[in-house]
Amino acid sequence: GIIYNITSFALAAFLVKFVWIGVILISPGVYAFTITFLELPNARKRIFWSYLLFFLFVGSIPFGTFSVGVHQLPWFFFSKHGPLLPTFLVIFFLQMVLVFWFYVRALRNPSLSLLKRKQARIIFIAFLVAYLGSFDFITNFEIPYYPLGFLFIS
């Protein structure tokens, strides 16, 4: 992203807040897609609560409880975690596991049509590969790891 090309500490610290909005909303977006695609019961209620939960994290961004600026790695600036980031990561990964469980359960459902089964398998594999990019979160804890997440989402 653009933040990787920034050379100004102040500008990076400002822009990282906007980057987090998109990152936070990945999980409820994938969850909403999965609930809708698999036609799971109570879809609207599930999606509403998922987005509400994650919008609480978005709302915390201006207060410095989610991200407290940036630190400079040898490659570029990266976000420093605030006190809410570990809680976010637990919920993010739990929701990810839940999404994968929904697909595994759907793929084992004998009443699923052949077309829907093929689609579910492809989406499941795509999400598995894409979520490998979430290993980039470890740089938020100032671990000097070159974030390779772009390999899995590009």
Coordinates of N, CA and C in Angstrom, one line a residue:
G1 N 0.8 -1.2 0.0 CA 0.0 0.0 0.0 C 0.9 1.2 0.0
I2 N 0.2 2.4 0.0 CA 0.9 3.6 -0.1 C 1.7 3.9 1.2
I3 N 1.3 3.3 2.3 CA 2.1 3.6 3.5 C 3.5 3.0 3.4
Y4 N 3.7 2.0 2.6 CA 5.0 1.4 2.4 C 6.0 2.3 1.7
N5 N 5.5 3.3 1.0 CA 6.3 4.3 0.2 C 6.5 5.6 0.9
I6 N 6.0 5.8 2.1 CA 6.1 7.0 2.9 C 7.5 7.1 3.5
T7 N 8.1 8.3 3.5 CA 9.4 8.4 4.1 C 9.2 9.3 5.4
S8 N 8.1 10.0 5.5 CA 7.9 10.9 6.7 C 7.2 10.2 7.8
F9 N 7.8 10.2 9.0 CA 7.3 9.6 10.2 C 5.9 10.1 10.5
A10 N 5.7 11.5 10.5 CA 4.4 12.1 10.8 C 3.3 11.7 9.8
L11 N 3.6 11.7 8.6 CA 2.6 11.3 7.6 C 2.3 9.8 7.7
A12 N 3.2 9.0 8.0 CA 3.0 7.6 8.1 C 2.1 7.4 9.4
A13 N 2.4 8.1 10.5 CA 1.6 7.9 11.7 C 0.1 8.4 11.4
F14 N -0.1 9.4 10.6 CA -1.4 9.9 10.3 C -2.2 8.9 9.4
L15 N -1.5 8.4 8.3 CA -2.1 7.6 7.3 C -2.4 6.1 7.8
V16 N -1.7 5.7 8.8 CA -1.9 4.3 9.3 C -3.2 4.1 9.9
K17 N -3.8 5.2 10.4 CA -5.1 5.2 11.0 C -6.2 4.8 9.9
F18 N -6.0 5.3 8.7 CA -6.9 5.0 7.6 C -6.7 3.6 7.1
V19 N -5.5 3.2 7.1 CA -5.2 1.8 6.7 C -5.9 0.8 7.6
W20 N -5.9 1.1 8.9 CA -6.6 0.2 9.9 C -8.1 0.0 9.7
I21 N -8.7 1.1 9.2 CA -10.2 1.0 8.9 C -10.4 -0.2 7.9
G22 N -9.7 -0.2 6.9 CA -9.9 -1.3 5.9 C -9.5 -2.7 6.5
V23 N -8.4 -2.7 7.2 CA -8.0 -4.0 7.8 C -9.0 -4.5 8.8
I24 N -9.5 -3.7 9.6 CA -10.5 -4.1 10.6 C -11.8 -4.7 9.9
L25 N -12.2 -4.1 8.8 CA -13.4 -4.5 8.2 C -13.3 -5.7 7.2
I26 N -12.0 -6.3 7.1 CA -11.9 -7.5 6.3 C -12.7 -8.6 6.9
S27 N -12.5 -8.9 8.2 CA -13.1 -10.0 8.8 C -14.7 -10.0 8.8
P28 N -15.3 -8.9 9.1 CA -16.8 -8.9 9.0 C -17.2 -9.0 7.6
G29 N -16.5 -8.5 6.6 CA -16.8 -8.6 5.2 C -16.8 -10.0 4.7
V30 N -15.7 -10.7 5.1 CA -15.6 -12.1 4.7 C -16.7 -12.9 5.4
Y31 N -17.0 -12.6 6.7 CA -18.0 -13.3 7.4 C -19.4 -13.1 6.7
A32 N -19.7 -11.8 6.4 CA -21.0 -11.5 5.7 C -21.1 -12.2 4.4
F33 N -20.0 -12.2 3.6 CA -20.0 -12.9 2.3 C -20.4 -14.4 2.6
T34 N -19.7 -15.0 3.5 CA -19.8 -16.4 3.8 C -21.2 -16.8 4.2
I35 N -21.8 -16.0 5.2 CA -23.1 -16.2 5.7 C -24.1 -16.1 4.5
T36 N -23.9 -15.1 3.7 CA -24.9 -14.9 2.5 C -24.7 -16.0 1.5
F37 N -23.5 -16.3 1.1 CA -23.2 -17.3 0.1 C -23.7 -18.7 0.5
L38 N -23.5 -19.1 1.7 CA -23.9 -20.4 2.2 C -25.4 -20.4 2.7
E39 N -26.0 -19.3 2.6 CA -27.4 -19.2 2.9 C -27.7 -19.7 4.3
L40 N -26.9 -19.2 5.3 CA -27.1 -19.7 6.7 C -28.2 -18.9 7.3
P41 N -28.9 -19.5 8.3 CA -30.0 -18.9 8.9 C -29.6 -17.7 9.7
N42 N -30.6 -16.8 9.9 CA -30.4 -15.5 10.7 C -29.3 -14.7 10.1
A43 N -29.2 -14.6 8.8 CA -28.1 -13.9 8.1 C -28.0 -12.5 8.5
R44 N -29.1 -11.8 8.5 CA -29.1 -10.3 8.8 C -28.6 -10.1 10.2
K45 N -29.1 -10.8 11.1 CA -28.8 -10.6 12.5 C -27.3 -10.9 12.7
R46 N -26.8 -12.0 12.2 CA -25.4 -12.4 12.3 C -24.5 -11.3 11.7
I47 N -24.8 -10.8 10.5 CA -24.0 -9.8 9.9 C -24.0 -8.5 10.6
F48 N -25.2 -8.1 11.1 CA -25.3 -6.9 11.9 C -24.4 -6.9 13.1
W49 N -24.5 -8.0 13.9 CA -23.7 -8.1 15.1 C -22.2 -8.2 14.8
S50 N -21.8 -8.8 13.7 CA -20.4 -8.9 13.3 C -19.9 -7.5 13.0
Y51 N -20.6 -6.8 12.2 CA -20.2 -5.4 11.8 C -20.2 -4.5 13.0
L52 N -21.2 -4.6 13.9 CA -21.2 -3.8 15.1 C -20.0 -4.0 15.9
L53 N -19.7 -5.2 16.1 CA -18.5 -5.5 17.0 C -17.2 -4.9 16.3
F54 N -17.0 -5.1 15.1 CA -15.8 -4.6 14.4 C -15.8 -3.1 14.3
F55 N -17.0 -2.5 14.2 CA -17.1 -1.0 14.1 C -16.7 -0.4 15.5
L56 N -16.8 -1.1 16.5 CA -16.3 -0.7 17.8 C -14.8 -0.5 17.8
F57 N -14.1 -1.4 17.1 CA -12.7 -1.2 16.9 C -12.3 0.0 16.0
V58 N -13.1 0.1 14.9 CA -12.9 1.3 14.1 C -13.1 2.6 14.9
G59 N -14.1 2.6 15.7 CA -14.4 3.8 16.5 C -13.3 4.1 17.5
S60 N -12.5 3.1 17.9 CA -11.4 3.3 18.8 C -10.1 3.9 18.2
I61 N -10.1 3.9 16.9 CA -8.9 4.3 16.2 C -8.4 5.8 16.6
P62 N -9.4 6.7 16.6 CA -8.9 8.1 16.9 C -8.4 8.3 18.3
F63 N -8.7 7.4 19.2 CA -8.3 7.5 20.6 C -7.0 6.9 21.0
G64 N -6.3 6.3 20.0 CA -5.0 5.7 20.2 C -5.1 4.4 21.0
T65 N -6.2 3.8 21.1 CA -6.3 2.5 21.9 C -6.1 1.3 21.0
F66 N -6.2 1.6 19.7 CA -6.0 0.5 18.7 C -4.6 0.5 18.1
S67 N -4.2 1.6 17.8 CA -2.8 1.8 17.2 C -2.2 3.1 17.8
V68 N -1.0 3.0 18.2 CA -0.4 4.1 18.9 C 0.8 4.7 18.1
G69 N 0.6 4.9 16.8 CA 1.6 5.4 15.9 C 2.3 4.4 15.1
V70 N 3.5 4.7 14.7 CA 4.2 3.7 13.9 C 5.6 3.5 14.4
H71 N 6.2 2.5 14.0 CA 7.7 2.2 14.2 C 8.3 2.0 12.9
Q72 N 9.6 2.3 12.8 CA 10.3 2.1 11.5 C 11.0 0.8 11.5
L73 N 10.7 0.0 10.5 CA 11.4 -1.2 10.2 C 12.4 -0.9 9.2
P74 N 13.4 -1.7 8.9 CA 14.4 -1.4 7.9 C 13.7 -1.2 6.5
W75 N 12.5 -1.7 6.3 CA 11.9 -1.6 5.0 C 10.9 -0.4 4.9
F76 N 10.2 -0.1 5.9 CA 9.2 0.9 5.9 C 8.6 1.1 7.3
F77 N 7.7 2.0 7.4 CA 7.0 2.2 8.7 C 5.9 1.2 8.8
F78 N 5.6 0.8 10.1 CA 4.6 -0.1 10.4 C 3.9 0.3 11.7
S79 N 2.6 0.0 11.8 CA 1.8 0.4 12.9 C 2.3 -0.2 14.2
K80 N 2.3 0.6 15.3 CA 2.6 0.0 16.7 C 1.2 -0.3 17.3
H81 N 1.2 -1.4 17.9 CA -0.1 -1.9 18.5 C -0.4 -1.1 19.7
G82 N -1.7 -0.8 19.9 CA -2.2 -0.2 21.1 C -2.8 -1.3 21.9
P83 N -3.4 -1.0 23.1 CA -3.9 -2.0 24.0 C -5.1 -2.8 23.5
L84 N -5.8 -2.4 22.5 CA -6.9 -3.1 21.9 C -6.5 -4.1 20.8
L85 N -5.4 -3.9 20.3 CA -5.0 -4.8 19.1 C -5.0 -6.3 19.5
P86 N -4.4 -6.7 20.6 CA -4.5 -8.1 20.9 C -5.9 -8.7 21.0
T87 N -6.8 -7.9 21.6 CA -8.2 -8.3 21.6 C -8.8 -8.4 20.2
F88 N -8.5 -7.4 19.4 CA -9.0 -7.5 18.0 C -8.4 -8.7 17.3
L89 N -7.2 -9.0 17.5 CA -6.6 -10.2 16.8 C -7.3 -11.5 17.2
V90 N -7.6 -11.6 18.5 CA -8.3 -12.8 19.0 C -9.6 -12.9 18.3
I91 N -10.4 -11.8 18.3 CA -11.7 -11.9 17.6 C -11.6 -12.1 16.1
F92 N -10.6 -11.4 15.5 CA -10.4 -11.6 14.1 C -10.1 -13.0 13.7
F93 N -9.2 -13.7 14.5 CA -8.9 -15.1 14.1 C -10.0 -16.1 14.5
L94 N -10.7 -15.8 15.6 CA -11.8 -16.6 16.0 C -12.9 -16.6 14.9
Q95 N -13.2 -15.4 14.3 CA -14.1 -15.3 13.3 C -13.6 -16.0 12.0
M96 N -12.3 -15.9 11.8 CA -11.7 -16.6 10.6 C -12.0 -18.1 10.8
V97 N -11.7 -18.6 12.0 CA -11.9 -20.0 12.2 C -13.4 -20.4 12.0
L98 N -14.3 -19.6 12.5 CA -15.7 -19.8 12.3 C -16.1 -19.9 10.8
V99 N -15.5 -18.9 10.0 CA -15.8 -18.9 8.6 C -15.3 -20.2 8.0
F100 N -14.1 -20.7 8.3 CA -13.6 -21.9 7.7 C -14.4 -23.1 8.2
W101 N -14.9 -23.1 9.4 CA -15.8 -24.1 9.9 C -17.1 -24.2 9.1
F102 N -17.6 -23.0 8.8 CA -18.8 -23.0 8.0 C -18.6 -23.6 6.6
Y103 N -17.5 -23.4 6.0 CA -17.2 -24.0 4.7 C -16.9 -25.5 4.8
V104 N -16.2 -25.9 5.8 CA -16.0 -27.3 6.0 C -17.3 -28.0 6.2
R105 N -18.2 -27.4 7.0 CA -19.5 -28.0 7.3 C -20.3 -28.1 6.0
A106 N -20.3 -27.0 5.2 CA -21.0 -27.0 4.0 C -20.5 -28.0 3.0
L107 N -19.2 -28.2 2.9 CA -18.6 -29.1 2.0 C -18.9 -30.6 2.4
R108 N -19.3 -30.8 3.6 CA -19.6 -32.1 4.1 C -21.1 -32.4 3.9
N109 N -21.9 -31.4 3.6 CA -23.3 -31.5 3.4 C -23.7 -32.2 2.1
P110 N -24.3 -33.4 2.2 CA -24.6 -34.1 1.0 C -25.7 -33.5 0.2
S111 N -26.5 -32.6 0.8 CA -27.6 -32.0 0.0 C -27.2 -30.7 -0.8
L112 N -25.9 -30.4 -0.6 CA -25.4 -29.2 -1.4 C -25.2 -29.6 -2.9
S113 N -25.7 -28.7 -3.7 CA -25.6 -29.1 -5.2 C -24.1 -29.1 -5.6
L114 N -23.9 -29.8 -6.7 CA -22.5 -30.0 -7.2 C -21.9 -28.6 -7.5
L115 N -22.7 -27.7 -8.1 CA -22.2 -26.4 -8.5 C -21.8 -25.6 -7.2
K116 N -22.7 -25.6 -6.2 CA -22.5 -24.9 -5.0 C -21.3 -25.5 -4.2
R117 N -21.1 -26.8 -4.3 CA -20.0 -27.5 -3.6 C -18.7 -27.0 -4.3
K118 N -18.6 -27.0 -5.6 CA -17.4 -26.5 -6.3 C -17.1 -25.1 -6.0
Q119 N -18.2 -24.2 -6.0 CA -18.0 -22.8 -5.6 C -17.5 -22.7 -4.2
A120 N -18.1 -23.4 -3.3 CA -17.7 -23.3 -1.9 C -16.2 -23.8 -1.7
R121 N -15.8 -24.8 -2.4 CA -14.4 -25.3 -2.3 C -13.5 -24.3 -2.8
I122 N -13.8 -23.6 -3.9 CA -12.9 -22.6 -4.5 C -12.8 -21.4 -3.5
I123 N -13.9 -21.0 -3.0 CA -13.9 -19.8 -2.1 C -13.2 -20.2 -0.8
F124 N -13.4 -21.4 -0.3 CA -12.7 -21.9 0.9 C -11.2 -21.8 0.7
I125 N -10.7 -22.3 -0.4 CA -9.2 -22.3 -0.7 C -8.7 -20.9 -0.9
A126 N -9.5 -20.1 -1.5 CA -9.1 -18.6 -1.7 C -9.0 -17.9 -0.4
F127 N -9.9 -18.1 0.5 CA -9.9 -17.5 1.8 C -8.7 -18.1 2.6
L128 N -8.4 -19.4 2.5 CA -7.3 -19.9 3.2 C -6.0 -19.3 2.8
V129 N -5.8 -19.1 1.5 CA -4.6 -18.5 1.0 C -4.5 -17.0 1.4
A130 N -5.7 -16.3 1.2 CA -5.7 -14.9 1.6 C -5.4 -14.6 3.0
Y131 N -5.9 -15.5 3.9 CA -5.7 -15.3 5.3 C -4.2 -15.6 5.8
L132 N -3.4 -16.2 4.9 CA -2.0 -16.3 5.2 C -1.3 -15.0 5.3
G133 N -1.9 -14.0 4.6 CA -1.4 -12.6 4.7 C -1.6 -12.0 6.1
S134 N -2.4 -12.6 6.9 CA -2.6 -12.0 8.2 C -1.4 -12.2 9.1
F135 N -0.4 -13.0 8.7 CA 0.9 -13.1 9.5 C 1.6 -11.8 9.6
D136 N 1.2 -10.9 8.7 CA 1.9 -9.5 8.8 C 1.5 -8.8 10.1
F137 N 0.5 -9.3 10.8 CA 0.2 -8.6 12.1 C 1.4 -8.7 13.0
I138 N 2.3 -9.7 12.9 CA 3.4 -9.8 13.9 C 4.3 -8.6 13.8
T139 N 4.3 -7.8 12.7 CA 5.2 -6.6 12.7 C 4.6 -5.5 13.6
N140 N 3.3 -5.6 13.9 CA 2.8 -4.6 14.8 C 3.3 -4.7 16.2
F141 N 3.9 -5.9 16.5 CA 4.5 -6.1 17.8 C 6.1 -5.9 17.8
E142 N 6.5 -5.1 16.7 CA 7.9 -4.7 16.5 C 8.8 -5.9 16.4
I143 N 8.3 -7.0 15.8 CA 9.2 -8.1 15.4 C 9.7 -7.9 14.0
P144 N 11.0 -7.9 13.8 CA 11.5 -7.5 12.5 C 11.3 -8.6 11.4
Y145 N 10.1 -8.6 10.9 CA 9.8 -9.6 9.9 C 9.3 -8.9 8.6
Y146 N 9.9 -9.2 7.5 CA 9.4 -8.5 6.3 C 8.1 -9.0 5.9
P147 N 7.1 -8.2 6.0 CA 5.7 -8.6 5.7 C 5.5 -9.2 4.3
L148 N 5.2 -10.4 4.2 CA 5.1 -11.1 2.9 C 3.6 -11.3 2.6
G149 N 2.7 -10.7 3.3 CA 1.3 -10.9 3.1 C 0.8 -10.6 1.7
F150 N 1.5 -9.7 1.1 CA 1.1 -9.3 -0.2 C 1.2 -10.4 -1.2
L151 N 2.0 -11.4 -0.9 CA 2.2 -12.6 -1.8 C 0.9 -13.4 -1.9
F152 N 0.2 -13.4 -0.7 CA -1.0 -14.2 -0.7 C -2.3 -13.5 -1.1
I153 N -2.3 -12.2 -1.2 CA -3.5 -11.4 -1.6 C -3.4 -10.8 -2.9
S154 N -2.2 -10.9 -3.6 CA -2.1 -10.3 -4.9 C -2.3 -11.2 -6.0

